[in-house]
Coordinates of C-alpha atoms in Angstrom, one line a residue:
M1 CA -18.5 103.4 -58.3
Q2 CA -21.8 102.2 -57.3
S3 CA -21.9 98.4 -57.2
G4 CA -25.0 96.2 -57.9
A5 CA -26.4 93.6 -55.5
A6 CA -27.1 89.9 -56.3
A7 CA -30.3 89.2 -55.0
G8 CA -31.5 85.4 -53.9
S9 CA -34.3 83.5 -51.9
G10 CA -31.9 82.9 -49.1
S11 CA -32.6 84.2 -45.8
A12 CA -32.8 87.7 -44.7
A13 CA -28.9 87.6 -43.7
A14 CA -26.7 88.7 -46.8
A15 CA -23.0 88.4 -47.4
L16 CA -21.0 91.3 -48.5
S17 CA -19.0 91.0 -51.6
G18 CA -16.3 94.2 -51.7
R19 CA -15.5 95.8 -54.7
N20 CA -12.6 98.3 -54.9
D21 CA -13.3 101.8 -56.6
G22 CA -9.9 101.7 -57.9
S23 CA -10.0 98.4 -59.7
P24 CA -13.9 98.4 -61.1
G25 CA -15.1 94.8 -61.0
L26 CA -12.9 93.7 -58.8
D27 CA -14.4 91.7 -56.0
E28 CA -12.1 91.3 -53.2
R29 CA -13.0 87.9 -51.6
P30 CA -10.6 84.9 -52.2
E31 CA -9.9 82.3 -53.3
S32 CA -9.0 80.6 -56.6
Q33 CA -8.5 77.5 -58.9
E34 CA -7.1 74.5 -57.1
N35 CA -4.5 73.0 -59.3
D36 CA -5.8 69.6 -60.7
S37 CA -4.5 67.3 -63.6
D38 CA -5.6 69.9 -66.2
G39 CA -5.2 72.6 -63.7
F40 CA -8.7 73.5 -63.9
S41 CA -10.7 69.9 -63.0
D42 CA -11.5 70.5 -59.5
I43 CA -13.3 74.4 -58.5
S44 CA -14.3 75.3 -55.1
D45 CA -16.4 78.4 -55.1
S46 CA -14.0 79.9 -52.1
E47 CA -11.2 79.1 -54.9
L48 CA -12.6 80.8 -58.0
L49 CA -12.1 84.0 -56.2
L50 CA -8.8 83.8 -55.4
L51 CA -7.5 85.2 -59.0
H52 CA -9.4 88.3 -58.6
D53 CA -7.9 88.6 -54.6
R54 CA -4.1 88.4 -55.7
A55 CA -5.0 90.7 -58.7
A56 CA -6.0 93.3 -55.9
R57 CA -3.2 92.6 -54.1
G58 CA -0.8 92.9 -57.1
D59 CA -2.9 96.2 -57.9
E60 CA -1.9 97.3 -54.4
E61 CA 1.9 97.3 -55.3
E62 CA 1.9 98.0 -58.9
E63 CA 3.2 101.3 -58.7
K64 CA 5.6 99.9 -55.7
D65 CA 6.9 97.5 -58.3
K66 CA 7.5 100.1 -60.8
Q67 CA 9.8 102.2 -58.8
M68 CA 11.8 99.2 -57.7
E69 CA 12.2 98.2 -61.2
H70 CA 15.4 100.0 -61.7
E71 CA 16.6 98.5 -58.6
I72 CA 16.7 94.8 -59.4
P73 CA 20.2 93.5 -60.7
S74 CA 20.5 92.1 -63.8
H75 CA 22.5 89.1 -63.8
G76 CA 25.0 88.6 -66.9
K77 CA 25.7 85.1 -68.5
L78 CA 27.9 83.2 -66.9
D79 CA 31.8 83.0 -68.3
V80 CA 31.8 79.1 -68.0
N81 CA 35.8 79.6 -70.3
A82 CA 37.0 81.1 -66.9
E83 CA 35.7 78.0 -65.0
S84 CA 38.0 75.0 -64.4
A85 CA 37.0 71.8 -66.0
E86 CA 35.6 70.6 -62.2
S87 CA 33.5 73.7 -62.3
L88 CA 32.2 73.4 -65.8
L89 CA 30.9 69.8 -64.8
Q90 CA 29.1 71.1 -61.6
Y91 CA 27.5 73.8 -63.8
R92 CA 26.5 71.3 -66.3
T93 CA 25.0 69.6 -63.5
G94 CA 23.2 72.2 -61.9
D95 CA 25.5 72.2 -58.9
Y96 CA 26.9 75.5 -59.6
V97 CA 24.0 77.3 -60.4
Q98 CA 22.4 75.8 -57.0
R99 CA 25.2 77.5 -55.2
K100 CA 24.6 80.7 -57.0
R101 CA 21.1 80.7 -56.2
K102 CA 21.5 80.0 -52.4
Q103 CA 23.9 82.9 -52.3
E104 CA 21.2 85.0 -53.9
L105 CA 18.1 83.4 -52.4
E106 CA 15.2 85.9 -51.8
V107 CA 12.4 85.8 -49.4
P108 CA 9.4 85.0 -51.7
L109 CA 7.2 87.4 -49.0
E110 CA 9.3 90.4 -50.1
K111 CA 10.2 89.4 -53.5
Y112 CA 6.4 89.2 -54.1
H113 CA 5.6 92.4 -51.9
L114 CA 2.9 89.9 -50.2
K115 CA 1.8 90.6 -46.7
Y116 CA 0.0 87.0 -46.4
V117 CA -0.2 84.1 -48.0
T118 CA -3.8 82.1 -49.1
V119 CA -4.6 78.8 -48.5
T120 CA -4.9 77.8 -52.2
D121 CA -1.4 79.2 -52.5
V122 CA 0.0 76.7 -50.0
C123 CA -2.2 73.9 -51.1
S124 CA -0.9 74.6 -55.0
Q125 CA 2.9 73.4 -53.5
T126 CA 1.6 70.1 -52.8
W127 CA 0.9 69.5 -56.7
C128 CA 3.8 71.2 -57.7
E129 CA 5.5 74.1 -55.9
Q130 CA 7.3 75.4 -59.0
Q131 CA 4.5 75.5 -61.2
M132 CA 2.8 78.0 -58.2
V133 CA 5.7 80.3 -58.5
Y134 CA 5.8 80.6 -62.7
R135 CA 1.8 81.3 -62.2
I136 CA 2.6 84.3 -59.6
E137 CA 5.5 85.6 -62.0
E138 CA 4.2 84.8 -65.6
P139 CA 0.5 84.1 -64.8
E140 CA -0.8 82.0 -68.2
P141 CA -3.6 83.2 -70.3
V142 CA -6.8 81.7 -69.5
R143 CA -7.5 79.2 -72.1
L144 CA -11.2 79.4 -73.7
E145 CA -11.7 75.8 -72.2
K146 CA -10.6 77.1 -68.7
T147 CA -13.3 80.1 -69.0
A148 CA -16.2 77.5 -70.0
A149 CA -15.2 75.4 -67.0
M150 CA -14.8 78.5 -64.4
N151 CA -18.4 79.7 -65.7
E152 CA -20.0 76.2 -65.1
G153 CA -18.5 75.9 -62.0
S154 CA -19.1 79.5 -60.8
S155 CA -22.8 78.8 -61.2
I156 CA -23.2 75.9 -59.3
H157 CA -21.5 77.8 -56.8
L158 CA -23.2 80.9 -56.7
A159 CA -26.8 78.7 -56.5
R160 CA -25.6 76.8 -53.3
E161 CA -24.7 80.1 -51.7
L162 CA -27.9 81.9 -52.9
E163 CA -29.4 79.0 -50.9
V164 CA -28.3 80.4 -47.5
H165 CA -28.0 83.8 -48.2
D166 CA -28.3 87.0 -50.5
V167 CA -25.0 88.4 -51.9
V168 CA -24.6 92.3 -51.6
S169 CA -21.9 93.9 -53.5
V170 CA -20.3 97.0 -51.4
A171 CA -17.9 99.6 -52.9
T172 CA -14.6 100.0 -51.1
Q173 CA -12.0 102.2 -51.0
T174 CA -9.3 101.2 -49.1
R175 CA -7.5 98.0 -48.1
E176 CA -9.1 98.5 -44.6
D177 CA -12.7 98.4 -46.2
S178 CA -11.9 95.0 -47.5
W179 CA -10.9 93.8 -44.4
A180 CA -13.7 95.5 -42.8
I181 CA -16.2 93.7 -45.1
K182 CA -14.5 90.2 -44.3
C183 CA -15.2 91.0 -40.6
L184 CA -18.9 92.0 -41.0
N185 CA -19.6 88.8 -42.9
I186 CA -17.9 86.7 -39.9
L187 CA -20.2 89.2 -37.4
A188 CA -23.4 88.3 -39.6
M189 CA -22.2 84.4 -39.6
I190 CA -22.0 84.1 -36.1
P191 CA -25.3 84.4 -34.8
V192 CA -26.2 81.9 -37.6
L193 CA -24.0 79.4 -36.5
Q194 CA -24.7 79.6 -32.6
S195 CA -28.4 78.9 -33.6
G196 CA -27.5 75.5 -35.5
G197 CA -27.7 77.1 -38.7
R198 CA -25.9 76.8 -42.0
I199 CA -23.4 79.1 -43.6
R200 CA -21.5 79.6 -46.8
E201 CA -18.3 81.3 -47.4
F202 CA -16.8 82.2 -44.0
P203 CA -13.5 84.4 -44.3
V204 CA -10.5 82.4 -42.1
F205 CA -7.3 83.9 -41.3
G206 CA -4.6 83.5 -38.5
E207 CA -0.8 83.0 -38.1
L208 CA 0.5 79.6 -38.9
D209 CA 4.4 78.9 -38.2
G210 CA 4.8 82.7 -38.5
I211 CA 3.2 83.7 -41.7
Y212 CA -0.4 85.1 -41.9
V213 CA -2.4 82.6 -43.9
V214 CA -6.2 83.3 -45.6
G215 CA -8.6 81.4 -46.9
V216 CA -12.3 81.0 -47.2
I217 CA -14.7 78.3 -46.0
D218 CA -17.1 76.8 -48.6
E219 CA -19.8 75.8 -45.9
L220 CA -20.3 75.1 -42.0
C221 CA -23.2 73.3 -41.0
Y222 CA -23.8 70.8 -38.0
S223 CA -24.1 67.0 -38.9
S224 CA -27.2 64.6 -37.3
K225 CA -25.0 64.2 -34.6
G226 CA -24.8 67.6 -33.6
E227 CA -21.1 68.1 -34.7
L228 CA -19.8 71.4 -36.5
E229 CA -18.8 70.0 -39.8
L230 CA -16.7 71.5 -42.7
R231 CA -17.9 70.9 -46.3
E232 CA -16.1 72.1 -49.6
L233 CA -17.5 71.6 -52.6
K234 CA -15.1 70.6 -56.1
T235 CA -16.6 70.5 -59.3
R236 CA -15.3 68.4 -61.8
V237 CA -14.9 68.7 -65.4
S238 CA -15.2 64.9 -66.4
P239 CA -17.4 62.7 -64.2
T240 CA -14.8 60.9 -62.5
L241 CA -13.2 61.4 -59.4
P242 CA -10.0 62.8 -58.6
R243 CA -6.8 61.0 -58.5
A244 CA -4.7 60.5 -54.9
A245 CA -2.6 63.4 -55.8
Q246 CA -5.3 65.8 -56.5
K247 CA -7.1 64.7 -53.1
K248 CA -3.7 65.2 -51.1
G249 CA -4.2 69.1 -52.1
H250 CA -7.8 69.2 -51.2
E251 CA -7.4 67.3 -47.8
F252 CA -4.8 69.6 -46.9
Q253 CA -6.8 72.4 -47.9
V254 CA -9.7 71.5 -45.7
S255 CA -7.1 70.8 -42.9
L256 CA -5.9 74.4 -43.0
Y257 CA -9.2 75.9 -42.8
K258 CA -9.8 73.9 -39.5
L259 CA -6.7 75.0 -38.3
L260 CA -7.4 78.7 -38.8
F261 CA -11.2 78.7 -37.7
D262 CA -10.4 76.6 -34.6
G263 CA -7.7 79.5 -33.6
M264 CA -10.3 82.2 -34.2
V265 CA -13.0 80.9 -32.2
S266 CA -10.4 79.8 -29.3
G267 CA -9.2 83.6 -29.0
V268 CA -5.9 83.2 -30.6
L269 CA -6.3 86.0 -33.0
Q270 CA -4.8 89.2 -31.6
P271 CA -5.8 92.7 -33.3
D272 CA -2.7 94.5 -32.8
V273 CA -0.6 91.6 -34.1
F274 CA -2.9 91.3 -36.9
I275 CA -2.6 95.0 -37.9
Q276 CA 1.0 95.2 -37.5
Q277 CA 1.3 92.0 -39.7
L278 CA -0.7 93.0 -42.6
K279 CA 0.0 96.8 -42.5
L280 CA -3.1 98.0 -42.2
R281 CA -3.9 101.6 -40.6
P282 CA -6.2 101.0 -37.2
E283 CA -7.5 104.2 -37.5
Q284 CA -8.5 104.7 -41.2
E285 CA -12.3 105.8 -41.1
L286 CA -14.7 103.2 -43.1
G287 CA -15.9 104.2 -46.3
P288 CA -19.4 105.4 -46.8
Q289 CA -21.0 102.1 -48.5
V290 CA -19.0 99.8 -46.0
M291 CA -20.3 102.5 -42.8
E292 CA -23.7 101.9 -44.4
H293 CA -23.9 98.2 -44.2
A294 CA -22.4 98.1 -40.9
T295 CA -25.1 100.5 -39.2
K296 CA -27.8 98.3 -41.0
S297 CA -26.5 95.7 -39.3
G298 CA -26.7 97.4 -35.7
L299 CA -23.1 98.3 -35.0
T300 CA -21.9 101.3 -33.8
V301 CA -18.1 101.4 -35.7
S302 CA -16.3 104.2 -37.4
T303 CA -12.7 102.9 -37.9
F304 CA -11.3 99.6 -38.5
R305 CA -10.0 99.1 -35.6
D306 CA -13.4 99.0 -34.2
V307 CA -14.9 96.2 -36.4
L308 CA -11.5 94.2 -36.3
E309 CA -12.0 94.4 -32.0
L310 CA -15.4 93.8 -32.2
T311 CA -15.1 90.8 -34.5
C312 CA -12.2 89.2 -32.1
L313 CA -14.3 89.6 -29.1
N314 CA -17.5 88.0 -30.5
L315 CA -15.3 85.1 -32.3
T316 CA -13.4 84.4 -28.7
F317 CA -17.0 84.3 -26.3
S318 CA -19.2 83.1 -29.1
D319 CA -19.0 79.6 -27.5
L320 CA -18.6 78.3 -30.8
P321 CA -17.4 74.6 -31.2
V322 CA -14.1 73.9 -33.1
I323 CA -14.5 72.0 -36.5
D324 CA -15.1 68.3 -35.7
S325 CA -15.4 66.7 -39.1
L326 CA -14.2 67.6 -42.8
K327 CA -15.7 66.4 -45.7
L328 CA -15.1 66.9 -49.7
E329 CA -17.9 66.7 -52.0
Y330 CA -17.6 66.0 -55.7
C331 CA -20.0 66.6 -58.2
Y332 CA -20.0 67.2 -61.9
Q333 CA -19.9 70.6 -63.5
R334 CA -22.3 69.8 -66.8
D335 CA -25.3 68.9 -64.7
G336 CA -24.3 69.3 -61.2
S337 CA -24.6 65.5 -60.5
L338 CA -23.0 63.8 -56.9
L339 CA -19.8 62.4 -57.9
G340 CA -19.3 61.1 -54.3
Y341 CA -17.6 62.4 -50.9
D342 CA -14.9 61.9 -48.7
V343 CA -14.6 62.2 -45.4
V344 CA -11.0 63.7 -44.3
S345 CA -9.1 62.4 -40.9
F346 CA -7.4 65.5 -39.5
E347 CA -4.0 64.7 -38.6
K348 CA -2.8 67.8 -36.4
E349 CA 0.8 66.3 -36.4
N350 CA 1.4 65.4 -40.1
I351 CA -0.7 68.9 -41.1
M352 CA 1.9 70.8 -39.2
E353 CA 5.1 69.4 -40.6
Q354 CA 3.9 70.0 -44.1
L355 CA 2.7 73.4 -43.5
K356 CA 6.0 73.9 -41.5
F357 CA 7.9 72.7 -45.0
Y358 CA 5.4 74.5 -47.4
L359 CA 5.9 77.8 -45.7
S360 CA 10.0 77.5 -45.2
F361 CA 9.7 78.7 -48.9
W362 CA 8.0 81.7 -48.3
K363 CA 10.2 82.6 -45.5
G364 CA 13.2 82.1 -48.0
L365 CA 14.5 79.3 -45.6
R366 CA 15.0 77.3 -48.9
E367 CA 14.7 77.2 -52.8
V368 CA 11.3 76.3 -54.9
Q369 CA 11.0 72.7 -55.8
G370 CA 9.2 71.3 -58.6
V371 CA 8.0 67.7 -58.9
D372 CA 10.0 64.0 -58.0
I373 CA 10.8 62.2 -61.1
E374 CA 8.0 59.9 -60.0
D375 CA 5.6 62.5 -60.7
A376 CA 6.8 63.7 -63.6
W377 CA 3.7 63.1 -65.3
K378 CA 2.2 66.1 -63.9
C379 CA 4.2 68.2 -66.4
T380 CA 2.6 66.9 -69.5
M381 CA -0.6 69.0 -68.1
C382 CA 1.7 72.0 -67.4
D383 CA 1.6 75.1 -69.5
Y384 CA 4.9 75.8 -68.2
A385 CA 6.7 72.6 -69.2
S386 CA 8.4 73.9 -72.4
T387 CA 10.1 76.4 -70.4
C388 CA 10.5 74.8 -66.7
E389 CA 13.7 75.5 -65.3
W390 CA 13.4 72.5 -62.5
R391 CA 12.1 70.2 -65.4
S392 CA 15.0 70.9 -67.4
Q393 CA 17.8 70.6 -64.6
K394 CA 16.0 67.2 -64.0
S395 CA 16.7 66.2 -67.4
N396 CA 20.0 67.3 -67.9
N397 CA 21.1 65.5 -64.6
M398 CA 19.5 62.2 -65.9
H399 CA 21.3 62.7 -69.2
L400 CA 24.5 63.2 -67.1
C401 CA 24.0 60.3 -65.0
T402 CA 23.6 58.1 -68.5
Q403 CA 26.4 59.3 -70.0
S404 CA 28.2 58.9 -66.9
K405 CA 27.6 55.1 -66.8
K406 CA 28.3 54.5 -70.2
W407 CA 31.8 56.2 -69.6
K408 CA 32.6 53.8 -66.9

């Protein structure tokens, strides 16, 4: 497939955007939509791309999924007549179901055939973990208003990106090609940062608490004080700043970006570990268009290992500073007007504690959790509310508690 190129009036440097030959029109770069009060109020340019990235991951495993379908056990209905009165009560309150689930607990990374999770995946857990799981298992149809919101937000983000660099679309043939493009973008952006310039769409990845996490930093630049600053743009459907519950996810997002970026420039990223964790083929030859762009950039590489090792070396010996400050920028989608800024305080101990909890789900160490009772207002904005098992269970428990008090 021959891919087009998006031209802009930015610098001579260009960010590569991979397109998979096996899936025409698929942009390989993460990430996707951020959960908000209506599911689509806040959109960052990096987040807009995760839907495509998740589709790519799904396409890679589609055949594997089909082969495994006949192996998935079918659980019959519970014969409650065989249970004692005590067991029946436990079943009605959800205790029995909980015990059954614990016995059959699956590791989500294996269940969904994922080799890594994205920053947006983890941040979605701060809003509602159950909703995040439903979106993986039963993707909701994209409503017209959501499509319009995506288009408006996308236009703002693209305009911002083209201010900094051109965007060139490149045909990819393998997973290794897609990752090579991320590496080539990093190699092109390092000198810009070294010279005090501004970059957008910087890929970040690394191992956090035993799981590989992948994301894309919206913007990196230097402040008037010379500090390296991370800026995350969020476009809003309404001309208002987000609620505290929404800001929680945004603040967690930029904090994760800092963790990943700081690790990369500190030499934490190890090529062999990376290859093993993501099940990549180090000696895979680069595709023709990827090789062409690498050569134009003055790089002598032929395999994915060559590109990855060169990227890790450049990051380690680049003398780039760690990120000093985190800033969230909110603007109105309709006209691009600024709504406000938030400066985020990075509290590593608190972030690591939250991260460990959220990643424990992906490791299969605990079951999925929905919102607490005090956050049940989120359910009124959720497309899965009518069929949500977590919500139904909480409602039943409250009903039984009420009945129990009446009996007393």
